[in-house]
Tab-separated table of C-alpha atoms (C1' of nucleotides) in Angstrom:
chain	number	residue	atom	x	y	z
A	123	UNK	CA	51.276	-93.881	68.024
A	124	UNK	CA	47.617	-93.108	67.524
A	125	UNK	CA	46.437	-93.881	71.039
A	126	UNK	CA	49.309	-92.004	72.563
A	127	UNK	CA	48.774	-88.979	70.351
A	128	UNK	CA	45.017	-89.016	70.823
A	129	UNK	CA	45.279	-88.997	74.596
A	130	UNK	CA	47.768	-86.170	74.403
A	131	UNK	CA	45.478	-84.185	72.125
A	132	UNK	CA	42.578	-84.673	74.524
A	133	UNK	CA	44.737	-83.511	77.404
A	134	UNK	CA	45.477	-80.395	75.364
A	135	UNK	CA	41.887	-79.395	75.994
A	136	UNK	CA	42.255	-79.598	79.720
A	137	UNK	CA	43.537	-81.740	82.541
A	138	UNK	CA	41.938	-85.136	82.886
A	139	UNK	CA	42.310	-88.159	85.057
A	140	UNK	CA	42.927	-91.570	83.630
A	141	UNK	CA	39.508	-93.126	83.657
A	142	UNK	CA	38.059	-89.981	82.203
A	143	UNK	CA	40.515	-90.099	79.334
A	144	UNK	CA	39.194	-93.437	78.301
A	145	UNK	CA	35.647	-92.165	78.248
A	146	UNK	CA	36.750	-89.211	76.122
A	147	UNK	CA	38.640	-91.384	73.701
A	148	UNK	CA	35.712	-93.768	73.424
A	149	UNK	CA	33.265	-90.998	72.769
A	150	UNK	CA	35.401	-89.200	70.221
A	151	UNK	CA	36.023	-92.352	68.244
A	152	UNK	CA	32.442	-93.519	68.511
A	153	UNK	CA	33.401	-96.399	70.790
A	154	UNK	CA	34.718	-98.132	67.710
A	155	UNK	CA	37.936	-99.392	69.229
A	156	UNK	CA	37.648	-100.510	72.825
A	157	UNK	CA	40.533	-99.288	74.925
A	158	UNK	CA	41.688	-101.260	77.928
A	159	UNK	CA	41.808	-98.989	80.959
A	160	UNK	CA	45.226	-100.215	81.946
A	161	UNK	CA	46.625	-98.922	78.698
A	162	UNK	CA	45.644	-95.409	79.678
A	163	UNK	CA	47.817	-95.397	82.777
A	164	UNK	CA	50.565	-97.107	80.887
A	165	UNK	CA	50.492	-94.498	78.169
A	166	UNK	CA	50.309	-91.670	80.674
A	167	UNK	CA	53.442	-92.949	82.391
A	168	UNK	CA	55.246	-93.029	79.069
A	169	UNK	CA	54.052	-89.576	78.144
A	170	UNK	CA	55.317	-88.339	81.494
A	171	UNK	CA	58.627	-90.079	80.910
A	172	UNK	CA	58.913	-88.176	77.626
A	173	UNK	CA	58.053	-84.897	79.295
A	174	UNK	CA	54.818	-84.354	77.391
A	175	UNK	CA	52.489	-84.532	80.373
A	176	UNK	CA	52.868	-84.045	84.115
A	177	UNK	CA	51.077	-85.534	87.080
A	178	UNK	CA	48.966	-82.738	88.475
A	179	UNK	CA	46.547	-82.197	91.296
A	180	UNK	CA	44.563	-84.828	93.082
A	181	UNK	CA	40.848	-84.356	93.501
A	182	UNK	CA	39.129	-84.385	96.869
A	183	UNK	CA	37.680	-87.600	95.511
A	184	UNK	CA	41.082	-89.043	94.741
A	185	UNK	CA	41.095	-88.385	90.997
A	186	UNK	CA	44.626	-87.992	89.697
A	187	UNK	CA	44.657	-85.216	87.140
A	188	UNK	CA	47.227	-85.047	84.363
A	189	UNK	CA	48.096	-81.838	82.578
A	190	UNK	CA	49.893	-81.326	79.308
A	191	UNK	CA	53.280	-79.587	79.203
A	192	UNK	CA	54.558	-77.038	76.698
A	193	UNK	CA	56.477	-79.780	74.943
A	194	UNK	CA	53.267	-81.769	74.842
A	195	UNK	CA	51.377	-78.904	73.274
A	196	UNK	CA	54.069	-78.568	70.637
A	197	UNK	CA	53.804	-82.280	69.983
A	198	UNK	CA	50.057	-82.060	69.472
A	199	UNK	CA	50.455	-79.139	67.096
A	200	UNK	CA	53.047	-81.048	65.083
A	201	UNK	CA	50.809	-84.097	65.021
A	202	UNK	CA	47.889	-82.126	63.641
A	203	UNK	CA	50.033	-80.255	61.130
A	204	UNK	CA	51.760	-83.339	59.727
A	205	UNK	CA	49.828	-85.734	57.507
A	206	UNK	CA	49.642	-89.423	58.257
A	207	UNK	CA	52.277	-91.059	56.103
A	208	UNK	CA	51.510	-94.409	54.545
A	209	UNK	CA	55.058	-95.072	53.510
A	210	UNK	CA	57.378	-98.059	53.610
A	211	UNK	CA	56.865	-98.383	57.334
A	212	UNK	CA	53.160	-99.143	57.006
A	213	UNK	CA	52.658	-102.773	56.219
A	214	UNK	CA	49.391	-104.141	54.969
A	215	UNK	CA	48.833	-107.538	56.501
A	216	UNK	CA	46.517	-108.716	53.749
A	217	UNK	CA	48.730	-107.516	50.907
A	218	UNK	CA	51.752	-109.226	52.407
A	219	UNK	CA	49.804	-112.393	52.953
A	220	UNK	CA	48.480	-112.612	49.414
A	221	UNK	CA	51.790	-111.650	47.851
A	222	UNK	CA	53.530	-114.375	49.802
A	223	UNK	CA	50.743	-116.885	49.268
A	224	UNK	CA	50.810	-116.225	45.526
A	225	UNK	CA	54.433	-117.298	45.424
A	226	UNK	CA	53.863	-120.474	47.424
A	227	UNK	CA	53.685	-123.347	44.901
A	228	UNK	CA	51.415	-125.709	46.805
A	229	UNK	CA	48.809	-123.106	47.667
A	230	UNK	CA	45.471	-122.510	45.988
A	231	UNK	CA	45.533	-118.728	45.913
A	232	UNK	CA	42.099	-118.503	44.388
A	233	UNK	CA	40.707	-120.261	47.425
A	234	UNK	CA	42.572	-117.978	49.800
A	235	UNK	CA	41.206	-114.971	47.947
A	236	UNK	CA	37.728	-116.476	47.896
A	237	UNK	CA	37.652	-117.032	51.616
A	238	UNK	CA	38.975	-113.557	52.229
A	239	UNK	CA	36.451	-112.028	49.884
A	240	UNK	CA	33.554	-113.697	51.622
A	241	UNK	CA	34.763	-112.397	54.955
A	242	UNK	CA	35.446	-108.906	53.660
A	243	UNK	CA	32.024	-108.672	52.038
A	244	UNK	CA	30.381	-109.847	55.245
A	245	UNK	CA	32.343	-107.250	57.171
A	246	UNK	CA	31.319	-104.598	54.703
A	247	UNK	CA	27.665	-105.475	55.029
A	248	UNK	CA	27.888	-105.508	58.790
A	249	UNK	CA	29.520	-102.082	58.731
A	250	UNK	CA	26.833	-100.695	56.456
A	251	UNK	CA	24.082	-102.061	58.656
A	252	UNK	CA	25.736	-100.738	61.802
A	253	UNK	CA	26.244	-97.292	60.343
A	254	UNK	CA	23.232	-95.127	61.016
A	255	UNK	CA	21.819	-92.503	58.700
A	256	UNK	CA	23.605	-89.318	57.849
A	257	UNK	CA	21.632	-87.097	60.189
A	258	UNK	CA	23.371	-87.561	63.476
A	259	UNK	CA	24.289	-85.547	66.511
A	260	UNK	CA	27.833	-84.753	67.501
A	261	UNK	CA	28.579	-88.038	69.211
A	262	UNK	CA	27.163	-90.114	66.395
A	263	UNK	CA	28.955	-87.971	63.839
A	264	UNK	CA	32.279	-89.186	65.160
A	265	UNK	CA	31.020	-92.734	65.062
A	266	UNK	CA	29.756	-92.532	61.500
A	267	UNK	CA	32.932	-90.767	60.425
A	268	UNK	CA	34.995	-93.677	61.607
A	269	UNK	CA	32.461	-96.127	60.245
A	270	UNK	CA	32.719	-94.509	56.814
A	271	UNK	CA	36.462	-94.890	56.947
A	272	UNK	CA	36.137	-98.594	57.511
A	273	UNK	CA	33.446	-98.915	54.854
A	274	UNK	CA	35.575	-97.161	52.251
A	275	UNK	CA	38.551	-99.323	53.195
A	276	UNK	CA	36.498	-102.518	53.021
A	277	UNK	CA	35.136	-101.564	49.604
A	278	UNK	CA	38.650	-100.982	48.331
A	279	UNK	CA	39.684	-104.309	49.803
A	280	UNK	CA	36.976	-106.203	47.954
A	281	UNK	CA	37.786	-104.400	44.726
A	282	UNK	CA	41.446	-105.250	45.128
A	283	UNK	CA	40.646	-108.883	45.840
A	284	UNK	CA	38.589	-109.138	42.647
A	285	UNK	CA	41.235	-107.324	40.684
A	286	UNK	CA	43.936	-109.610	42.055
A	287	UNK	CA	41.942	-112.781	41.467
A	288	UNK	CA	41.432	-111.729	37.879
A	289	UNK	CA	45.075	-110.937	37.304
A	290	UNK	CA	46.278	-114.149	38.893
A	291	UNK	CA	43.850	-116.196	36.817
A	292	UNK	CA	45.550	-114.853	33.715
A	293	UNK	CA	48.977	-116.059	34.778
A	294	UNK	CA	49.787	-119.767	34.740
A	295	UNK	CA	50.965	-121.334	37.960
A	296	UNK	CA	54.455	-122.038	36.662
A	297	UNK	CA	55.198	-118.410	36.031
A	298	UNK	CA	53.719	-117.477	39.329
A	299	UNK	CA	55.840	-119.674	41.536
A	300	UNK	CA	59.050	-118.115	42.706
A	301	UNK	CA	61.049	-121.087	43.992
A	302	UNK	CA	63.835	-120.588	46.457
A	303	UNK	CA	66.907	-119.491	44.605
A	304	UNK	CA	68.935	-122.468	43.534
A	305	UNK	CA	71.966	-120.259	43.403
A	306	UNK	CA	71.834	-118.835	46.844
A	307	UNK	CA	73.848	-115.825	47.879
A	308	UNK	CA	77.312	-116.806	48.989
A	309	UNK	CA	79.465	-115.321	51.660
A	310	UNK	CA	81.391	-112.379	50.394
A	311	UNK	CA	80.662	-110.495	47.264
A	312	UNK	CA	78.943	-112.601	44.622
A	313	UNK	CA	80.892	-113.603	41.530
A	314	UNK	CA	80.207	-111.528	38.447
A	315	UNK	CA	78.341	-114.399	36.816
A	316	UNK	CA	76.560	-117.084	38.826
A	317	UNK	CA	77.639	-120.507	37.607
A	318	UNK	CA	75.745	-122.930	39.773
A	319	UNK	CA	72.246	-122.490	38.363
A	320	UNK	CA	70.606	-125.886	38.950
B	113	UNK	CA	52.140	-110.955	62.824
B	114	UNK	CA	52.625	-110.617	59.082
B	115	UNK	CA	56.408	-110.733	59.038
B	116	UNK	CA	56.470	-113.665	61.374
B	117	UNK	CA	53.882	-115.597	59.393
B	118	UNK	CA	55.488	-114.770	56.074
B	119	UNK	CA	58.875	-116.056	57.152
B	120	UNK	CA	57.250	-119.186	58.471
B	121	UNK	CA	55.382	-119.721	55.215
B	122	UNK	CA	58.588	-119.320	53.242
B	123	UNK	CA	60.303	-121.844	55.479
B	124	UNK	CA	57.440	-124.205	54.696
B	125	UNK	CA	58.883	-124.458	51.208
B	126	UNK	CA	62.256	-125.567	52.440
B	127	UNK	CA	64.975	-124.806	54.926
B	128	UNK	CA	66.597	-121.396	54.639
B	129	UNK	CA	69.207	-119.432	56.468
B	130	UNK	CA	68.519	-116.000	57.830
B	131	UNK	CA	69.973	-113.749	55.206
B	132	UNK	CA	68.317	-115.800	52.520
B	133	UNK	CA	64.955	-115.376	54.187
B	134	UNK	CA	65.219	-111.660	53.847
B	135	UNK	CA	65.955	-111.949	50.148
B	136	UNK	CA	62.944	-114.231	49.724
B	137	UNK	CA	60.659	-111.943	51.634
B	138	UNK	CA	61.878	-108.952	49.656
B	139	UNK	CA	61.356	-110.691	46.351
B	140	UNK	CA	57.926	-112.034	47.153
B	141	UNK	CA	56.673	-108.673	48.331
B	142	UNK	CA	58.296	-106.799	45.477
B	143	UNK	CA	60.795	-105.121	47.803
B	144	UNK	CA	57.969	-102.899	48.893
B	145	UNK	CA	58.670	-103.026	52.575
B	146	UNK	CA	62.341	-103.083	53.510
B	147	UNK	CA	63.089	-105.579	56.239
B	148	UNK	CA	65.975	-105.010	58.596
B	149	UNK	CA	68.180	-108.103	58.653
B	150	UNK	CA	68.342	-108.123	62.399
B	151	UNK	CA	64.606	-108.621	62.545
B	152	UNK	CA	64.962	-111.911	60.721
B	153	UNK	CA	67.142	-113.446	63.397
B	154	UNK	CA	64.972	-111.941	66.065
B	155	UNK	CA	61.870	-113.441	64.548
B	156	UNK	CA	63.543	-116.801	64.019
B	157	UNK	CA	64.464	-116.949	67.688
B	158	UNK	CA	60.876	-116.244	68.646
B	159	UNK	CA	59.563	-118.824	66.210
B	160	UNK	CA	61.953	-121.343	67.718
B	161	UNK	CA	60.836	-120.382	71.194
B	162	UNK	CA	57.264	-121.139	70.112
B	163	UNK	CA	58.274	-124.462	68.605
B	164	UNK	CA	57.379	-123.541	65.037
B	165	UNK	CA	60.880	-123.772	63.602
B	166	UNK	CA	64.097	-125.511	64.609
B	167	UNK	CA	67.720	-124.658	64.114
B	168	UNK	CA	68.991	-127.123	61.563
B	169	UNK	CA	72.220	-127.927	59.791
B	170	UNK	CA	75.097	-125.594	59.248
B	171	UNK	CA	76.527	-125.242	55.762
B	172	UNK	CA	80.165	-125.871	54.957
B	173	UNK	CA	80.122	-122.130	54.374
B	174	UNK	CA	78.713	-121.423	57.797
B	175	UNK	CA	75.114	-120.830	56.759
B	176	UNK	CA	72.728	-121.638	59.573
B	177	UNK	CA	69.688	-123.362	58.131
B	178	UNK	CA	66.312	-123.272	59.816
B	179	UNK	CA	63.624	-125.842	59.172
B	180	UNK	CA	59.940	-125.728	59.941
B	181	UNK	CA	58.373	-128.107	62.451
B	182	UNK	CA	55.067	-129.958	62.240
B	183	UNK	CA	53.527	-127.366	64.518
B	184	UNK	CA	54.900	-124.716	62.197
B	185	UNK	CA	53.342	-126.379	59.174
B	186	UNK	CA	50.006	-126.499	60.949
B	187	UNK	CA	50.379	-122.832	61.767
B	188	UNK	CA	51.013	-121.944	58.136
B	189	UNK	CA	48.006	-123.969	57.015
B	190	UNK	CA	45.823	-122.219	59.565
B	191	UNK	CA	47.179	-118.851	58.499
B	192	UNK	CA	46.342	-119.485	54.870
B	193	UNK	CA	42.917	-120.926	55.657
B	194	UNK	CA	41.833	-118.085	57.931
B	195	UNK	CA	40.966	-114.699	56.451
B	196	UNK	CA	42.605	-111.521	57.663
B	197	UNK	CA	40.207	-109.981	60.142
B	198	UNK	CA	39.834	-106.227	60.240
B	199	UNK	CA	37.963	-106.157	63.486
B	200	UNK	CA	38.058	-104.008	66.602
B	201	UNK	CA	41.725	-104.762	67.063
B	202	UNK	CA	42.739	-103.080	63.840
B	203	UNK	CA	43.075	-99.369	64.381
B	204	UNK	CA	43.277	-96.928	61.534
B	205	UNK	CA	45.681	-94.177	62.464
B	206	UNK	CA	44.155	-91.661	60.100
B	207	UNK	CA	40.572	-92.375	61.108
B	208	UNK	CA	41.441	-92.024	64.768
B	209	UNK	CA	43.323	-88.830	64.142
B	210	UNK	CA	40.538	-87.163	62.198
B	211	UNK	CA	37.850	-88.337	64.589
B	212	UNK	CA	39.767	-86.891	67.502
B	213	UNK	CA	40.758	-83.753	65.613
B	214	UNK	CA	37.143	-83.159	64.637
B	215	UNK	CA	36.175	-83.008	68.292
B	216	UNK	CA	38.970	-80.620	69.250
B	217	UNK	CA	37.413	-77.127	69.445
B	218	UNK	CA	40.439	-75.040	68.527
B	219	UNK	CA	41.412	-77.091	65.501
B	220	UNK	CA	40.742	-76.269	61.857
B	221	UNK	CA	39.729	-79.717	60.692
B	222	UNK	CA	39.323	-78.588	57.106
B	223	UNK	CA	42.973	-77.659	57.071
B	224	UNK	CA	44.033	-80.961	58.577
B	225	UNK	CA	42.002	-82.770	55.943
B	226	UNK	CA	43.388	-80.539	53.210
B	227	UNK	CA	46.979	-81.237	54.142
B	228	UNK	CA	46.266	-84.910	54.379
B	229	UNK	CA	44.522	-84.936	51.041
B	230	UNK	CA	47.417	-83.271	49.293
B	231	UNK	CA	49.791	-85.842	50.727
B	232	UNK	CA	47.527	-88.761	49.933
B	233	UNK	CA	47.025	-87.618	46.352
B	234	UNK	CA	50.760	-87.190	45.922
B	235	UNK	CA	51.305	-90.661	47.300
B	236	UNK	CA	48.682	-92.028	44.958
B	237	UNK	CA	50.337	-90.441	41.949
B	238	UNK	CA	53.730	-91.675	42.999
B	239	UNK	CA	52.344	-95.179	43.367
B	240	UNK	CA	50.729	-95.046	39.952
B	241	UNK	CA	53.923	-93.852	38.343
B	242	UNK	CA	55.992	-96.479	40.131
B	243	UNK	CA	53.644	-99.255	39.175
B	244	UNK	CA	54.661	-100.716	35.829
B	245	UNK	CA	52.327	-102.010	33.160
B	246	UNK	CA	50.193	-105.071	33.575
B	247	UNK	CA	52.419	-107.363	31.575
B	248	UNK	CA	55.047	-108.435	34.038
B	249	UNK	CA	57.041	-111.510	34.909
B	250	UNK	CA	56.646	-113.437	38.125
B	251	UNK	CA	58.819	-111.167	40.261
B	252	UNK	CA	57.157	-108.009	39.000
B	253	UNK	CA	53.747	-109.575	39.405
B	254	UNK	CA	54.241	-109.709	43.140
B	255	UNK	CA	55.405	-106.117	43.116
B	256	UNK	CA	52.473	-104.840	41.095
B	257	UNK	CA	50.081	-106.897	43.193
B	258	UNK	CA	51.229	-105.107	46.296
B	259	UNK	CA	51.361	-101.812	44.456
B	260	UNK	CA	47.741	-102.250	43.421
B	261	UNK	CA	46.807	-102.868	47.017
B	262	UNK	CA	48.319	-99.573	48.053
B	263	UNK	CA	46.769	-97.767	45.097
B	264	UNK	CA	43.295	-99.046	45.898
B	265	UNK	CA	43.783	-98.106	49.550
B	266	UNK	CA	45.039	-94.635	48.665
B	267	UNK	CA	42.088	-94.060	46.360
B	268	UNK	CA	39.707	-95.034	49.123
B	269	UNK	CA	41.551	-92.742	51.489
B	270	UNK	CA	41.150	-89.747	49.205
B	271	UNK	CA	37.487	-90.535	48.653
B	272	UNK	CA	36.958	-90.792	52.384
B	273	UNK	CA	38.738	-87.501	52.990
B	274	UNK	CA	36.495	-85.731	50.485
B	275	UNK	CA	33.431	-87.404	51.891
B	276	UNK	CA	34.433	-86.414	55.407
B	277	UNK	CA	35.287	-82.830	54.475
B	278	UNK	CA	31.876	-82.504	52.868
B	279	UNK	CA	30.046	-83.930	55.848
B	280	UNK	CA	31.928	-81.797	58.344
B	281	UNK	CA	31.277	-78.655	56.320
B	282	UNK	CA	27.564	-79.294	56.753
B	283	UNK	CA	27.802	-79.375	60.519
B	284	UNK	CA	28.408	-76.166	62.441
B	285	UNK	CA	31.382	-76.064	64.747
B	286	UNK	CA	29.283	-75.813	67.887
B	287	UNK	CA	27.595	-79.098	67.276
B	288	UNK	CA	30.855	-80.712	66.387
B	289	UNK	CA	32.770	-79.928	69.528
B	290	UNK	CA	32.459	-82.508	72.229
B	291	UNK	CA	33.757	-80.683	75.301
B	292	UNK	CA	35.034	-82.610	78.252
B	293	UNK	CA	32.102	-83.718	80.328
B	294	UNK	CA	31.262	-81.136	82.905
B	295	UNK	CA	29.669	-83.849	84.931
B	296	UNK	CA	32.555	-86.220	85.139
B	297	UNK	CA	32.124	-89.791	86.215
B	298	UNK	CA	32.321	-90.126	89.950
B	299	UNK	CA	33.673	-92.918	92.020
B	300	UNK	CA	31.123	-95.614	92.405
B	301	UNK	CA	28.032	-96.022	90.324
B	302	UNK	CA	26.669	-92.753	88.958
B	303	UNK	CA	23.455	-91.361	90.322
B	304	UNK	CA	20.339	-92.133	88.313
B	305	UNK	CA	20.065	-88.554	87.130
B	306	UNK	CA	23.068	-86.253	86.826
B	307	UNK	CA	22.315	-83.025	88.612
B	308	UNK	CA	25.438	-80.973	88.127
B	309	UNK	CA	25.085	-80.170	84.437
B	310	UNK	CA	26.846	-76.807	84.142
C	177	DA	C1'	95.065	-102.733	51.588
C	178	DC	C1'	90.567	-101.297	51.514
C	179	DA	C1'	85.808	-100.843	50.532
C	180	DG	C1'	81.708	-103.243	50.413
C	181	DC	C1'	78.660	-106.792	50.669
C	182	DC	C1'	77.416	-111.338	52.959
C	183	DA	C1'	76.049	-113.227	57.272
C	184	DT	C1'	74.954	-113.935	62.130
C	185	DG	C1'	73.730	-112.257	66.081
C	186	DT	C1'	72.678	-109.146	70.409
C	187	DA	C1'	70.726	-105.421	73.095
C	188	DA	C1'	67.737	-102.106	73.605
C	189	DC	C1'	63.707	-99.950	72.726
C	190	DT	C1'	58.762	-98.669	70.993
C	191	DT	C1'	53.754	-99.020	71.041
C	192	DG	C1'	50.068	-101.786	71.959
C	193	DT	C1'	47.657	-105.033	74.796
C	194	DT	C1'	46.068	-108.016	78.457
C	195	DA	C1'	45.553	-109.961	83.063
C	196	DC	C1'	45.524	-109.084	87.511
C	197	DA	C1'	45.342	-106.750	92.247
C	198	DT	C1'	43.279	-103.410	95.016
C	199	DG	C1'	39.975	-100.580	96.946
C	200	DA	C1'	36.143	-97.012	97.012
C	201	DT	C1'	31.467	-96.160	96.238
C	202	DT	C1'	26.852	-97.006	95.014
C	203	DT	C1'	22.881	-99.436	93.460
C	204	DT	C1'	20.048	-103.348	94.246
D	61	DA	C1'	25.320	-108.121	101.950
D	62	DA	C1'	26.274	-108.589	97.099
D	63	DA	C1'	27.044	-107.003	92.592
D	64	DA	C1'	28.436	-103.579	89.602
D	65	DT	C1'	30.898	-99.759	88.430
D	66	DC	C1'	34.574	-96.292	89.135
D	67	DA	C1'	39.377	-95.758	89.581
D	68	DT	C1'	44.368	-96.457	89.845
D	69	DG	C1'	47.916	-99.011	89.105
D	70	DT	C1'	51.507	-103.052	88.113
D	71	DA	C1'	53.635	-106.775	85.669
D	72	DA	C1'	54.324	-109.141	81.840
D	73	DC	C1'	54.396	-109.902	77.130
D	74	DA	C1'	53.960	-109.516	71.788
D	75	DA	C1'	55.555	-107.799	67.523
D	76	DG	C1'	58.142	-104.652	65.238
D	77	DT	C1'	62.170	-101.926	64.670
D	78	DT	C1'	66.844	-100.135	64.932
D	79	DA	C1'	71.698	-99.746	66.021
D	80	DC	C1'	75.558	-101.970	66.753
D	81	DA	C1'	79.376	-105.582	66.980
D	82	DT	C1'	81.738	-109.050	64.662
D	83	DG	C1'	83.693	-111.653	61.088
D	84	DG	C1'	84.342	-113.641	56.322
D	85	DC	C1'	84.937	-113.091	51.680
D	86	DT	C1'	85.597	-110.672	47.236
D	87	DG	C1'	86.505	-107.241	43.812
D	88	DT	C1'	89.243	-103.129	42.919
DNA sequence: ACAGCCATGTAACTTGTTACATGATTTT
DNA sequence: AAAATCATGTAACAAGTTACATGGCTGT
């Protein structure tokens, strides 16, 4: 929803045409996440479908301007007022992967973590190099803001990897493996006491 | 891709039927992220379409077992060998939102950050309460592993919010606002020097 | 009998994303 | 003239997600 909501929020400042929206999004996010132009028009169509924007005037140069509707403005206000929820719906790819990998008997989890750690540290260093100094103008402020977000997240990732590696090293492999249930769920309600345990 | 890959990795341990796969996924991820049963069958169909799994035997009880293919095994191995990349493709909803909000003139960014911070701190506390002690059996180990991941991420989020609030407070609003370009991109290549700057 | 879980499946939908087609304009 | 950029759009697809339909089985 972030692209959709961002474009809508930008349109709240004034009518724009598609190509211009991409430039605005790029600038405001410090060109951190490249946005395919086609996605803009796609998203605009969907926003129009949902009644949040409307196709407006056409420039003498052929620019198709889109304007936000009242419903769209309300949507932007709600978006800004509501916090981003990191609830059950937000899955962390790395956490899932390691949790699953840790329960896979034949897998060397330490190696998986090691490889990941090396990559994450490299990413972190690249981010720190890429991030300029604190004194920045408005455009670079947005960029460094986003860069900081990724740096903080990468730091937490490395810390978690170390923490996890340490915890897993303290638990023997046998206890770690969760084999497929030998007594699998049966059709219908399960009996009060499972009998067929291997 | 995480659900898809996880199911495939579980199938690498042995044939399963759909409902069982959900139970396995739930257990291995500590029931952190609820998985709609329908999604299992959906994902299995797509994995079959891609030649990574095959519909196997049917139980005397009607259970439809799925088995992994050689291509599927290769896919799992590649998944485990390759680190999770947090590159340009991975968008952070919160970072995007704040970056955009910070460039919206009429918006009180401090308030947005404040609301977010309160929510994030509450989430963090809830996670810490929910997370049991370190001594846990195999099933709880997976749960606390994932819980730790979310705790570390939430901590980083709060730190970033504070960091960002501090940085933004040091920059006056005028410098922060990035108004829509008055000289908008024209059709064709732009002139060497823009003349029409407001 | 009925409620409730086990189990499979289908249909529809969301956002995100890419590849491609098309043409105008402008710089080189 | 050619290359590059500006600009709009379309078609297709991926992964995730949900709601629903349909039975079977079991405990009360």
